[in-house]
Coordinates of C-alpha atoms in Angstrom, one line a residue:
X1 CA 0.0 0.0 0.0
X2 CA 1.4 3.4 -1.0
X3 CA 1.8 6.0 1.7
X4 CA -0.4 9.1 2.0
X5 CA 1.1 12.4 1.0
X6 CA -0.3 15.9 0.9
X7 CA 0.6 16.6 -2.8
X8 CA -1.3 17.8 -5.8
X9 CA 0.2 15.1 -8.0
X10 CA 3.2 12.7 -7.8
X11 CA 4.7 14.0 -11.0
X12 CA 4.5 17.7 -10.0
X13 CA 5.4 17.5 -6.3
X14 CA 9.0 18.7 -6.7
X15 CA 8.0 21.7 -8.8
X16 CA 5.2 22.6 -6.4
X17 CA 7.5 22.4 -3.4
X18 CA 10.1 24.6 -5.0
X19 CA 7.5 27.1 -6.2
X20 CA 6.1 27.3 -2.6
X21 CA 9.5 28.1 -1.2
X22 CA 10.1 30.8 -3.7
X23 CA 6.5 32.2 -3.4
X24 CA 7.1 32.8 0.3
X25 CA 10.7 34.1 0.1
X26 CA 11.2 37.4 -1.8
X27 CA 14.9 36.7 -1.8
X28 CA 14.5 33.9 -4.3
X29 CA 13.4 33.6 -7.9
X30 CA 12.7 30.6 -10.2
X31 CA 14.6 30.3 -13.5
X32 CA 11.9 30.0 -16.2
X33 CA 11.6 26.6 -17.8
X34 CA 13.8 24.9 -15.2
X35 CA 13.5 23.5 -11.7
X36 CA 16.1 26.1 -10.5
X37 CA 15.9 28.6 -7.7
X38 CA 18.3 31.6 -7.6
X39 CA 19.0 34.6 -5.5
X40 CA 16.9 37.4 -6.6
X41 CA 19.8 39.8 -6.2
X42 CA 22.1 38.1 -8.7
X43 CA 23.3 41.5 -10.0
X44 CA 24.9 42.2 -6.6
X45 CA 27.3 39.2 -7.2
X46 CA 29.2 40.8 -10.0
X47 CA 32.9 40.2 -9.6
X48 CA 32.4 37.3 -7.1
X49 CA 32.2 33.6 -7.2
X50 CA 28.8 31.9 -7.6
X51 CA 28.0 28.8 -5.6
X52 CA 25.5 26.2 -7.1
X53 CA 24.4 23.0 -5.5
X54 CA 21.4 20.7 -5.7
X55 CA 20.3 17.1 -6.1
X56 CA 17.1 15.2 -5.8
X57 CA 14.0 16.8 -4.1
X58 CA 12.8 15.2 -0.8
X59 CA 15.7 16.5 1.3
X60 CA 14.1 19.8 2.3
X61 CA 15.1 22.3 3.5
X62 CA 18.2 21.2 1.5
X63 CA 19.1 22.6 -0.8
X64 CA 17.1 25.6 -1.7
X65 CA 16.6 26.6 1.9
X66 CA 20.3 27.5 2.0
X67 CA 20.2 30.0 -0.8
X68 CA 21.1 33.5 0.3
X69 CA 23.9 36.0 1.0
X70 CA 26.7 34.1 2.6
X71 CA 25.6 30.7 1.3
X72 CA 24.4 29.4 -2.0
X73 CA 23.7 31.4 -5.1
X74 CA 21.3 28.9 -6.5
X75 CA 20.1 25.4 -6.5
X76 CA 19.1 22.9 -9.2
X77 CA 16.5 20.4 -8.0
X78 CA 15.6 17.0 -9.5
X79 CA 12.5 15.0 -9.0
X80 CA 12.2 13.2 -5.6
X81 CA 15.5 11.4 -4.9
X82 CA 16.5 11.9 -8.6
X83 CA 19.5 13.9 -9.9
X84 CA 18.7 17.2 -11.6
X85 CA 18.7 17.4 -15.4
X86 CA 22.0 18.4 -17.1
X87 CA 20.2 21.1 -19.1
X88 CA 18.9 22.8 -15.9
X89 CA 22.3 22.7 -14.3
X90 CA 23.8 24.3 -17.4
X91 CA 21.1 26.9 -17.5
X92 CA 21.8 27.8 -13.9
X93 CA 25.6 28.1 -14.6
X94 CA 24.8 30.4 -17.6
X95 CA 22.4 32.5 -15.5
X96 CA 25.0 33.3 -12.8
X97 CA 27.7 33.9 -15.4
X98 CA 25.5 36.4 -17.2
X99 CA 25.1 38.2 -13.9
X100 CA 28.8 39.0 -14.0
X101 CA 30.2 36.4 -11.6
X102 CA 33.8 35.5 -12.0
X103 CA 33.4 31.8 -11.8
X104 CA 31.1 29.1 -10.4
X105 CA 31.7 26.4 -7.9
X106 CA 29.4 23.3 -8.1
X107 CA 29.0 21.7 -4.6
X108 CA 27.8 18.1 -5.3
X109 CA 27.0 15.3 -3.0
X110 CA 28.8 12.0 -3.8
X111 CA 26.1 10.1 -5.7
X112 CA 26.7 8.7 -9.1
X113 CA 23.8 10.5 -10.8
X114 CA 24.8 13.8 -9.3
X115 CA 28.4 13.4 -10.2
X116 CA 27.6 12.5 -13.8
X117 CA 25.0 15.3 -14.4
X118 CA 26.8 18.1 -12.6
X119 CA 30.1 16.9 -14.2
X120 CA 28.6 16.9 -17.7
X121 CA 27.1 20.4 -17.2
X122 CA 30.5 21.6 -16.0
X123 CA 32.3 20.3 -19.1
X124 CA 29.8 22.0 -21.3
X125 CA 30.0 25.2 -19.4
X126 CA 33.8 25.2 -19.6
X127 CA 33.6 24.5 -23.3
X128 CA 31.6 27.8 -23.5
X129 CA 34.4 29.6 -21.7
X130 CA 32.7 29.8 -18.3
X131 CA 35.1 29.1 -15.4
X132 CA 33.5 26.3 -13.4
X133 CA 35.0 24.0 -10.7
X134 CA 33.3 21.1 -8.9
X135 CA 33.8 19.7 -5.4
X136 CA 32.3 16.3 -4.6
X137 CA 31.4 15.9 -0.9
X138 CA 31.4 12.5 0.8
X139 CA 31.0 12.7 4.5
X140 CA 29.3 9.4 5.3
X141 CA 31.1 7.6 8.1
X142 CA 29.0 4.4 7.9
X143 CA 31.3 2.1 5.9
X144 CA 34.3 0.6 7.7
X145 CA 35.9 -0.4 4.4
X146 CA 35.7 2.2 1.6
X147 CA 34.2 1.1 -1.6
X148 CA 35.1 2.3 -5.1
X149 CA 32.1 4.7 -5.1
X150 CA 33.5 6.4 -2.0
X151 CA 31.7 8.0 0.9
X152 CA 28.1 9.2 0.3
X153 CA 27.3 12.9 0.6
X154 CA 25.1 13.6 3.6
X155 CA 24.2 16.4 5.9
X156 CA 27.8 17.6 6.2
X157 CA 27.3 19.1 2.8
X158 CA 25.3 21.9 4.4
X159 CA 28.4 22.9 6.4
X160 CA 30.3 23.0 3.1
X161 CA 27.6 25.4 1.7
X162 CA 28.2 27.6 4.7
X163 CA 32.0 27.6 4.5
X164 CA 32.1 28.2 0.8
X165 CA 29.4 30.9 1.0
X166 CA 31.4 32.8 3.6
X167 CA 34.5 32.7 1.5
X168 CA 32.7 33.8 -1.6
X169 CA 31.0 36.6 0.3
X170 CA 34.5 37.8 1.4
X171 CA 35.6 37.9 -2.2
X172 CA 37.9 34.9 -2.2
X173 CA 38.7 33.5 -5.7
X174 CA 37.3 30.3 -7.3
X175 CA 40.6 28.3 -7.0
X176 CA 41.1 29.2 -3.4
X177 CA 37.5 28.4 -2.4
X178 CA 37.8 25.1 -4.1
X179 CA 41.0 24.3 -2.3
X180 CA 39.7 25.3 1.2
X181 CA 36.4 23.5 0.8
X182 CA 38.2 20.2 -0.2
X183 CA 40.4 20.5 2.9
X184 CA 37.4 21.1 5.2
X185 CA 35.5 18.2 3.7
X186 CA 38.2 15.8 4.8
X187 CA 37.8 16.7 8.5
X188 CA 34.1 15.9 8.6
X189 CA 31.9 12.8 9.1
X190 CA 28.2 12.0 9.3
X191 CA 26.2 9.0 10.5
X192 CA 22.5 8.4 10.4
X193 CA 20.1 6.1 12.2
X194 CA 16.4 5.6 11.7
X195 CA 13.4 3.9 13.3
X196 CA 11.8 3.1 10.0
X197 CA 12.0 3.9 6.3
X198 CA 10.5 6.7 4.2
X199 CA 8.4 6.4 1.1
X200 CA 8.6 8.3 -2.2
X201 CA 5.3 9.9 -3.2
X202 CA 3.3 7.2 -5.0
X203 CA 5.4 4.3 -3.7
X204 CA 5.7 2.0 -0.8
X205 CA 8.3 2.3 2.0
X206 CA 11.8 1.5 0.7
X207 CA 12.6 -1.0 3.5
X208 CA 10.9 -2.6 6.5
X209 CA 12.0 -2.8 10.1
X210 CA 10.7 -4.9 12.9
X211 CA 9.3 -3.0 15.9
X212 CA 12.5 -3.7 17.9
X213 CA 15.0 -2.8 15.2
X214 CA 16.8 0.4 14.2
X215 CA 18.7 1.0 11.0
X216 CA 22.3 2.3 11.4
X217 CA 24.3 4.0 8.7
X218 CA 21.6 4.6 6.2
X219 CA 21.7 7.1 3.4
X220 CA 19.2 9.9 2.6
X221 CA 17.3 8.2 -0.2
X222 CA 15.5 5.5 1.8
X223 CA 18.3 3.0 1.2
X224 CA 19.1 0.6 3.9
X225 CA 22.1 1.1 6.2
X226 CA 25.1 -0.9 7.0
X227 CA 23.5 -2.9 9.8
X228 CA 20.4 -3.3 12.0
X229 CA 20.6 -3.0 15.7
X230 CA 18.1 -3.7 18.5
X231 CA 16.1 -0.8 19.8
X232 CA 17.8 0.9 22.7
X233 CA 17.8 4.1 24.7
X234 CA 18.7 7.4 23.1
X235 CA 21.9 7.5 25.2
X236 CA 22.9 4.0 24.0
X237 CA 22.2 4.7 20.3
X238 CA 24.1 8.0 20.4
X239 CA 27.1 6.3 22.1
X240 CA 27.0 3.6 19.4
X241 CA 26.9 6.2 16.6
X242 CA 29.8 8.2 18.0
X243 CA 31.8 5.1 18.7
X244 CA 31.3 4.0 15.1
X245 CA 32.1 7.5 13.7
X246 CA 35.3 7.9 15.6
X247 CA 36.7 4.3 15.5
X248 CA 40.1 4.6 14.0
X249 CA 39.7 1.1 12.4
X250 CA 36.8 2.6 10.4
X251 CA 38.2 3.8 7.1
X252 CA 35.6 6.6 7.0
X253 CA 36.0 7.7 10.6
X254 CA 36.3 11.3 11.8
X255 CA 39.7 11.8 13.5
X256 CA 38.2 13.2 16.7
X257 CA 40.5 13.2 19.7
X258 CA 40.2 14.4 23.3
X259 CA 41.0 18.1 23.3
X260 CA 39.9 18.9 19.8
X261 CA 37.0 21.3 18.8
X262 CA 34.1 20.3 16.7
X263 CA 31.0 21.7 15.1
X264 CA 28.2 19.3 15.8
X265 CA 25.0 19.0 13.7
X266 CA 22.0 17.0 15.0
X267 CA 19.9 16.6 11.9
X268 CA 16.3 15.5 11.8
X269 CA 15.9 13.1 8.8
X270 CA 12.3 14.3 8.5
X271 CA 9.9 12.5 10.8
X272 CA 11.5 12.6 14.2
X273 CA 9.7 14.7 16.8
X274 CA 11.3 17.7 18.2
X275 CA 11.1 16.1 21.7
X276 CA 13.2 13.2 20.5
X277 CA 15.6 15.5 18.6
X278 CA 16.3 17.4 21.9
X279 CA 16.9 14.1 23.7
X280 CA 19.4 13.1 21.0
X281 CA 21.1 16.5 21.2
X282 CA 21.5 16.3 24.9
X283 CA 22.9 12.8 24.7
X284 CA 25.4 13.8 22.0
X285 CA 26.6 16.8 24.0
X286 CA 27.1 14.7 27.1
X287 CA 28.8 11.9 25.2
X288 CA 31.2 14.1 23.3
X289 CA 32.1 16.2 26.3
X290 CA 32.6 13.0 28.3
X291 CA 35.2 12.0 25.7
X292 CA 37.0 15.3 26.2
X293 CA 35.8 16.8 23.0
X294 CA 35.0 20.6 22.9
X295 CA 31.8 21.4 21.2
X296 CA 32.4 24.8 19.6
X297 CA 29.0 25.1 18.0
X298 CA 25.9 22.9 18.0
X299 CA 23.3 23.0 15.2
X300 CA 20.1 21.2 16.0
X301 CA 17.2 21.0 13.5
X302 CA 16.2 19.8 10.1
X303 CA 18.9 20.5 7.6
X304 CA 18.9 17.6 5.1
X305 CA 15.9 15.3 5.4
X306 CA 14.8 12.1 3.7
X307 CA 11.1 12.9 3.3
X308 CA 9.3 11.7 6.4
X309 CA 12.0 9.3 7.7
X310 CA 11.8 9.1 11.5
X311 CA 15.6 9.3 12.1
X312 CA 18.5 11.5 12.9
X313 CA 22.0 12.0 11.7
X314 CA 25.0 13.3 13.6
X315 CA 27.7 15.3 11.8
X316 CA 31.1 16.3 13.3
X317 CA 33.4 18.8 11.7
X318 CA 36.8 19.4 13.2
X319 CA 37.3 23.2 13.5
X320 CA 39.9 25.8 14.4
X321 CA 39.3 29.6 15.0
X322 CA 39.5 30.6 11.3
X323 CA 37.1 27.9 10.2
X324 CA 34.7 28.9 13.1
X325 CA 34.7 32.5 11.8
X326 CA 33.4 31.1 8.4
X327 CA 30.7 29.1 10.2
X328 CA 29.7 32.2 12.2
X329 CA 29.7 34.5 9.2
X330 CA 26.4 36.3 8.5
X331 CA 24.0 34.7 6.1
X332 CA 20.4 35.4 4.9
X333 CA 19.7 31.8 4.0
X334 CA 16.3 31.0 5.5
X335 CA 17.1 27.5 6.7
X336 CA 20.4 28.3 8.4
X337 CA 19.8 28.5 12.2
X338 CA 20.6 31.6 14.3
X339 CA 23.4 30.1 16.3
X340 CA 25.2 32.2 18.9
X341 CA 28.9 32.6 18.2
X342 CA 29.8 31.1 21.6
X343 CA 31.2 27.8 22.5
X344 CA 28.7 25.2 23.8
X345 CA 31.3 23.5 26.0
X346 CA 32.3 25.5 29.0
X347 CA 29.1 27.5 29.2
X348 CA 27.2 27.5 32.4
X349 CA 23.9 25.8 31.6
X350 CA 21.9 26.4 34.8
X351 CA 21.3 29.0 37.5
X352 CA 20.4 28.6 41.1
X353 CA 16.7 28.6 41.7
X354 CA 15.3 31.3 44.0
X355 CA 15.0 30.2 47.7
X356 CA 11.6 29.3 48.9
X357 CA 10.1 31.9 51.3
X358 CA 10.3 31.2 54.9
X359 CA 7.2 29.6 56.4
X360 CA 5.7 30.4 59.7
X361 CA 6.3 27.7 62.3
X362 CA 3.6 25.1 62.6
X363 CA 1.7 25.9 65.7
X364 CA 0.9 22.2 66.1
X365 CA 4.0 20.0 66.3
X366 CA 4.6 17.7 63.3
X367 CA 4.4 14.1 64.4
X368 CA 1.6 14.7 66.8
X369 CA -1.8 13.1 66.6
X370 CA -3.1 15.6 64.0
X371 CA 0.0 15.0 61.9
X372 CA -0.4 11.3 62.1
X373 CA -4.0 11.6 61.1
X374 CA -3.0 13.7 58.1
X375 CA -0.5 11.0 57.1
X376 CA -3.2 8.3 57.3
X377 CA -5.6 10.3 55.1
X378 CA -2.9 10.9 52.5
X379 CA -1.9 7.3 52.5
X380 CA -5.5 6.2 51.9
X381 CA -5.9 8.7 49.1
X382 CA -2.6 7.4 47.5
X383 CA -3.6 3.8 47.6
X384 CA -7.1 4.6 46.2
X385 CA -5.6 6.5 43.2
X386 CA -3.1 3.8 42.5
X387 CA -5.8 1.2 42.5
X388 CA -7.9 3.3 40.1
X389 CA -5.0 3.9 37.6
X390 CA -6.2 1.5 34.9
X391 CA -9.9 2.3 35.3
X392 CA -9.3 6.0 35.0
X393 CA -7.0 5.6 31.9
X394 CA -9.8 3.5 30.3
X395 CA -12.3 6.2 31.0
X396 CA -10.0 8.8 29.6
X397 CA -9.3 7.1 26.3
X398 CA -12.8 8.1 25.1
X399 CA -11.8 11.7 25.3
X400 CA -8.2 11.9 24.5
X401 CA -4.8 10.5 25.4
X402 CA -5.9 8.0 28.1
X403 CA -3.5 9.2 30.8
X404 CA -5.8 10.4 33.6
X405 CA -5.1 7.4 35.7
X406 CA -1.3 7.7 35.1
X407 CA -1.4 11.3 36.0
X408 CA -3.2 10.6 39.3
X409 CA -0.9 7.7 40.1
X410 CA 2.1 9.9 39.5
X411 CA 0.7 12.3 42.1
X412 CA 0.1 9.4 44.5
X413 CA 3.7 8.2 44.2
X414 CA 5.0 11.7 44.7
X415 CA 3.0 12.1 47.9
X416 CA 4.2 8.8 49.2
X417 CA 7.8 9.7 48.5
X418 CA 7.2 13.0 50.3
X419 CA 5.7 11.3 53.3
X420 CA 8.9 9.2 53.6
X421 CA 10.9 12.3 54.3
X422 CA 9.0 13.0 57.6
X423 CA 5.6 13.6 59.1
X424 CA 3.4 16.1 57.3
X425 CA 2.6 19.4 58.8
X426 CA -0.2 19.3 61.3
X427 CA -1.4 22.7 60.2
X428 CA -4.1 22.3 57.5
X429 CA -3.0 25.5 55.8
X430 CA 0.6 24.4 55.6
X431 CA -0.4 20.9 54.5
X432 CA -2.5 22.1 51.6
X433 CA 0.2 24.6 50.6
X434 CA 2.9 21.8 50.6
X435 CA 0.6 19.5 48.6
X436 CA -0.1 22.3 46.1
X437 CA 3.6 22.8 45.4
X438 CA 4.2 19.0 45.2
X439 CA 1.4 18.4 42.8
X440 CA 2.3 21.4 40.6
X441 CA 5.8 20.0 40.3
X442 CA 5.2 16.3 40.1
X443 CA 1.7 15.5 38.9
X444 CA 1.8 17.2 35.5
X445 CA -1.0 17.8 33.0
X446 CA -4.0 20.1 33.5
X447 CA -5.0 18.0 36.6
X448 CA -1.8 18.9 38.4
X449 CA -2.4 22.6 37.7
X450 CA -6.1 22.4 38.7
X451 CA -5.3 20.6 42.0
X452 CA -2.5 23.0 42.7
X453 CA -4.8 26.0 42.2
X454 CA -7.5 24.4 44.3
X455 CA -5.2 23.6 47.2
X456 CA -3.3 27.0 47.1
X457 CA -6.6 28.9 47.3
X458 CA -8.1 26.5 49.9
X459 CA -5.2 27.0 52.2
X460 CA -5.8 30.7 52.7
X461 CA -9.0 30.6 54.8
X462 CA -7.4 27.9 57.0
X463 CA -4.5 30.1 58.1
X464 CA -6.6 31.9 60.7
X465 CA -9.1 29.2 61.8
X466 CA -9.6 25.4 61.2
X467 CA -13.3 25.3 62.3
X468 CA -15.9 23.7 60.1
X469 CA -17.0 27.0 58.7
X470 CA -13.4 27.7 57.8
X471 CA -13.2 24.3 56.0
X472 CA -16.4 25.2 54.0
X473 CA -14.8 28.5 53.1
X474 CA -11.7 26.7 52.0
X475 CA -13.8 24.5 49.7
X476 CA -15.4 27.7 48.3
X477 CA -12.0 29.4 47.7
X478 CA -10.7 26.3 45.9
X479 CA -13.7 26.0 43.7
X480 CA -13.6 29.7 42.8
X481 CA -9.9 29.4 41.8
X482 CA -10.5 26.4 39.6
X483 CA -13.3 28.1 37.8
X484 CA -11.4 31.4 37.4
X485 CA -8.4 29.8 35.7
X486 CA -9.7 26.5 34.4
X487 CA -12.8 28.2 32.8
X488 CA -15.0 25.2 33.6
X489 CA -18.4 25.5 35.2
X490 CA -20.7 22.9 36.9
X491 CA -22.2 20.8 34.2
X492 CA -19.2 21.0 31.8
X493 CA -18.3 17.3 32.5
X494 CA -15.0 17.9 34.4
X495 CA -13.6 17.1 37.8
X496 CA -15.3 20.3 39.0
X497 CA -18.7 18.6 38.8
X498 CA -17.8 16.3 41.7
X499 CA -16.1 18.9 43.8
X500 CA -18.9 21.4 43.2
X501 CA -21.5 19.0 44.3
X502 CA -19.5 18.3 47.5
X503 CA -19.0 22.0 48.1
X504 CA -22.7 22.7 48.0
X505 CA -23.3 20.1 50.8
X506 CA -20.4 21.5 52.8
X507 CA -22.2 24.9 53.0
X508 CA -24.0 23.2 55.9
X509 CA -20.8 23.4 58.0
X510 CA -21.3 27.2 58.2
X511 CA -24.4 26.7 60.3
X512 CA -24.0 26.5 64.1
X513 CA -24.0 22.9 65.5
X514 CA -23.4 21.3 62.1
X515 CA -22.3 17.7 62.4
X516 CA -18.9 16.9 60.7
X517 CA -19.6 13.3 59.5
X518 CA -23.3 13.8 58.6
X519 CA -22.4 16.7 56.3
X520 CA -19.2 15.1 54.9
X521 CA -21.1 11.9 54.2
X522 CA -23.7 13.7 52.2
X523 CA -21.0 15.7 50.4
X524 CA -19.2 12.5 49.4
X525 CA -22.4 10.9 48.2
X526 CA -23.3 14.0 46.2
X527 CA -19.8 14.0 44.6
X528 CA -20.1 10.3 43.6
X529 CA -23.6 11.0 42.1
X530 CA -22.3 14.0 40.2
X531 CA -19.4 11.9 38.9
X532 CA -21.8 9.3 37.6
X533 CA -24.0 12.0 36.1
X534 CA -21.2 13.3 33.9
X535 CA -21.8 10.4 31.5
X536 CA -25.0 12.1 30.5
X537 CA -23.3 15.5 30.1
X538 CA -21.9 17.2 27.0
X539 CA -18.4 18.3 27.7
X540 CA -18.1 22.0 27.8
X541 CA -14.4 22.4 28.9
X542 CA -11.2 20.4 28.8
X543 CA -10.0 18.0 26.1
X544 CA -13.3 16.2 26.0
X545 CA -15.0 19.3 24.7
X546 CA -13.5 18.6 21.3
X547 CA -15.0 15.1 21.1
X548 CA -18.5 14.4 19.9
X549 CA -20.8 13.9 22.9
X550 CA -22.1 10.8 21.2
X551 CA -18.7 9.2 21.8
X552 CA -18.6 10.0 25.5
X553 CA -20.5 7.1 27.1
X554 CA -18.5 6.8 30.3
X555 CA -18.3 9.2 33.3
X556 CA -15.5 11.8 33.3
X557 CA -12.3 10.3 34.8
X558 CA -11.4 13.5 36.6
X559 CA -14.7 13.6 38.3
X560 CA -14.5 10.0 39.3
X561 CA -11.0 10.5 40.7
X562 CA -12.1 13.6 42.7
X563 CA -15.1 11.7 44.2
X564 CA -12.8 8.8 45.1
X565 CA -10.4 11.1 46.9
X566 CA -13.3 12.5 49.0
X567 CA -14.5 9.0 49.8
X568 CA -11.0 8.0 51.0
X569 CA -10.8 11.1 53.3
X570 CA -14.2 10.3 54.8
X571 CA -13.4 6.7 55.5
X572 CA -10.1 7.5 57.3
X573 CA -11.7 10.2 59.4
X574 CA -14.6 7.8 60.4
X575 CA -12.1 5.1 61.3
X576 CA -10.2 7.5 63.5
X577 CA -13.4 8.7 65.2
X578 CA -12.5 12.3 64.7

C-alpha cells in the first residue's frame, strides 16, 4: 500500500514544493523553464564567485533553503531522490555567469547521478568559456571499508555550503575556495540512524524494520544502512553512533581526539519529533564532552531530510578559529539557524533557583496526633488513586490520550515519597500549601495545575481558623480558583462537577451545630452521584469538549477521581473517630 502524502500530483510535487518556497521568500526567484531557484539579487554578485548546488528533491530544506547571502547562489532540483537534469544545471551556470560572476563552484553530494549530471554540465560550461569548478562531498562515516564509489554525501554538505558561502562573500577567488572546501570536507563525518524507512510519493516504504529494530548507517534516499541493531535508549544509540564514527579502524571515521574542537550537527531526517531531537542532542553533547571533545557550535534542527523518515544524523566537523569564523559569518539563508557565536562547551547551563520563602512555624508539632491523622488520610488517598489507575485511563481514552489514571498515580507516588521524608505538617493550611507545590511539580498535566490551584486557594481561609465554617470557606475558595483559571463550570463534565456537588453540601458546615460526619457523608455521596451523572453531560471544557458527545458514554475520569479522593478522606476520618 502506498503512503499518504499531501501533494497535488506525484509528477508535480517537486515543482510545487520549490514554487512554494520561492513564493514565500522574496529573496528567491525561479529560472523560467527549469527547476532552478536563484538569489533574486544576482546582479549584486558581479565580480564574485557563484555557488551552485542541488540534487534530488525530498531533502528539504536542502538545498534551496540554503540559498542566500553568505551561502548558495542557486540550487538545481531534481525529482524526488533523482539527480537534476543536465540542461537545468547548465542553465543555472549560464544565468549566474551572465550576472557578472567571475566563476562558479558546483557543490555536489557524492552520488553517481549527481556526479555525472553536474560533471557533464561543468564540461559543457567550460567549453563555452565559463570558469567552473566542482567539489564532490562525501561525509558518510558508515562504511568501515571504503568502496570504489567512495563516501556518500550527507548532511555535512550543508556545512560546506556555509564555509564556501562565507569565503565567496568575502571575495575569495574560485581556485582558493575550491582548495579550502576540499580540505574542510576531509575533516568531517556524518552517520545516520532511523526507526523506519520513508516512502517516495506514490510508492511503498523502501525497506521494512521490525518493531524492535533500528537501521544504522543509512543514506538519505531511503536506502538501507550498514546494519540493523536492536532498539535501545537514546543515550545508548548516540554512544554507538559516536563510537562508530570515531573508531580509527573505520576507514571513513572522523579523526576526533580528546581536546579537539568540533561543530556538531544534529539533523532530523524528516519525521523525528522535536522532543526526540532534543533528547538526542542532549545525549550527543554529554557523550562528546565525556570524551574530552570541545563542542564549539551545536546546530540542531532539520537541515537535510529524507522525506518523512523518523531518524537522525550526527555530523562532526573538526574546526579551528579561522574555520569557526566562516561558520559564524552572516547569512540570509532561510534554513540556516541563528546560532550564537559562543562555545557550547564551558558555558554555564543552569542557574540557582530562588530560595523558597520562609514559612511560619507550625503551631501544632509535626508528628503529633493531628499530623499522624493527616498521614493516614494521605496514604489512603494514594492507595485509592493507585488502585484506580487502569480504570481512570480506560475512561480517559474516550476523550483523549488516556493518561488520567497515570497522572493521578504519578501524584500518589509523589505524595508517598514526600511522606517518607518525615511527618506532614499538622497545620491544615501548611499541609495544603505543601501538597499544592508538590502536585504542581510532580503531577503534571492540567489535573496537576487544577489541583494545585485548588489547594493553594483553599489553604488561605485555614491560616486563621480550622473550624468547620473555615473548611467550608476553604472549599469555596478552591472551587472559585478552579473556575477562574480553568474556565470550567458545573455541568461541563469535568472534575469540577464532583467537587462542586460536594462543596454545595459542605455549605451546611457554616451553620452552628453542624455535624462533621453527617455533612461530609452527604457531600461524598453527592460527589459520587455527580461523577456518575457526567456520563450524560456534553463536555463544555477540557480536552473532552473537542469530542462528539455521542462518543462519551462513560463518566468523566477526573470527576471519578475527585469523588474517590473525598470518599477516601471520609473513610479514614470515620475510622479515627475524629
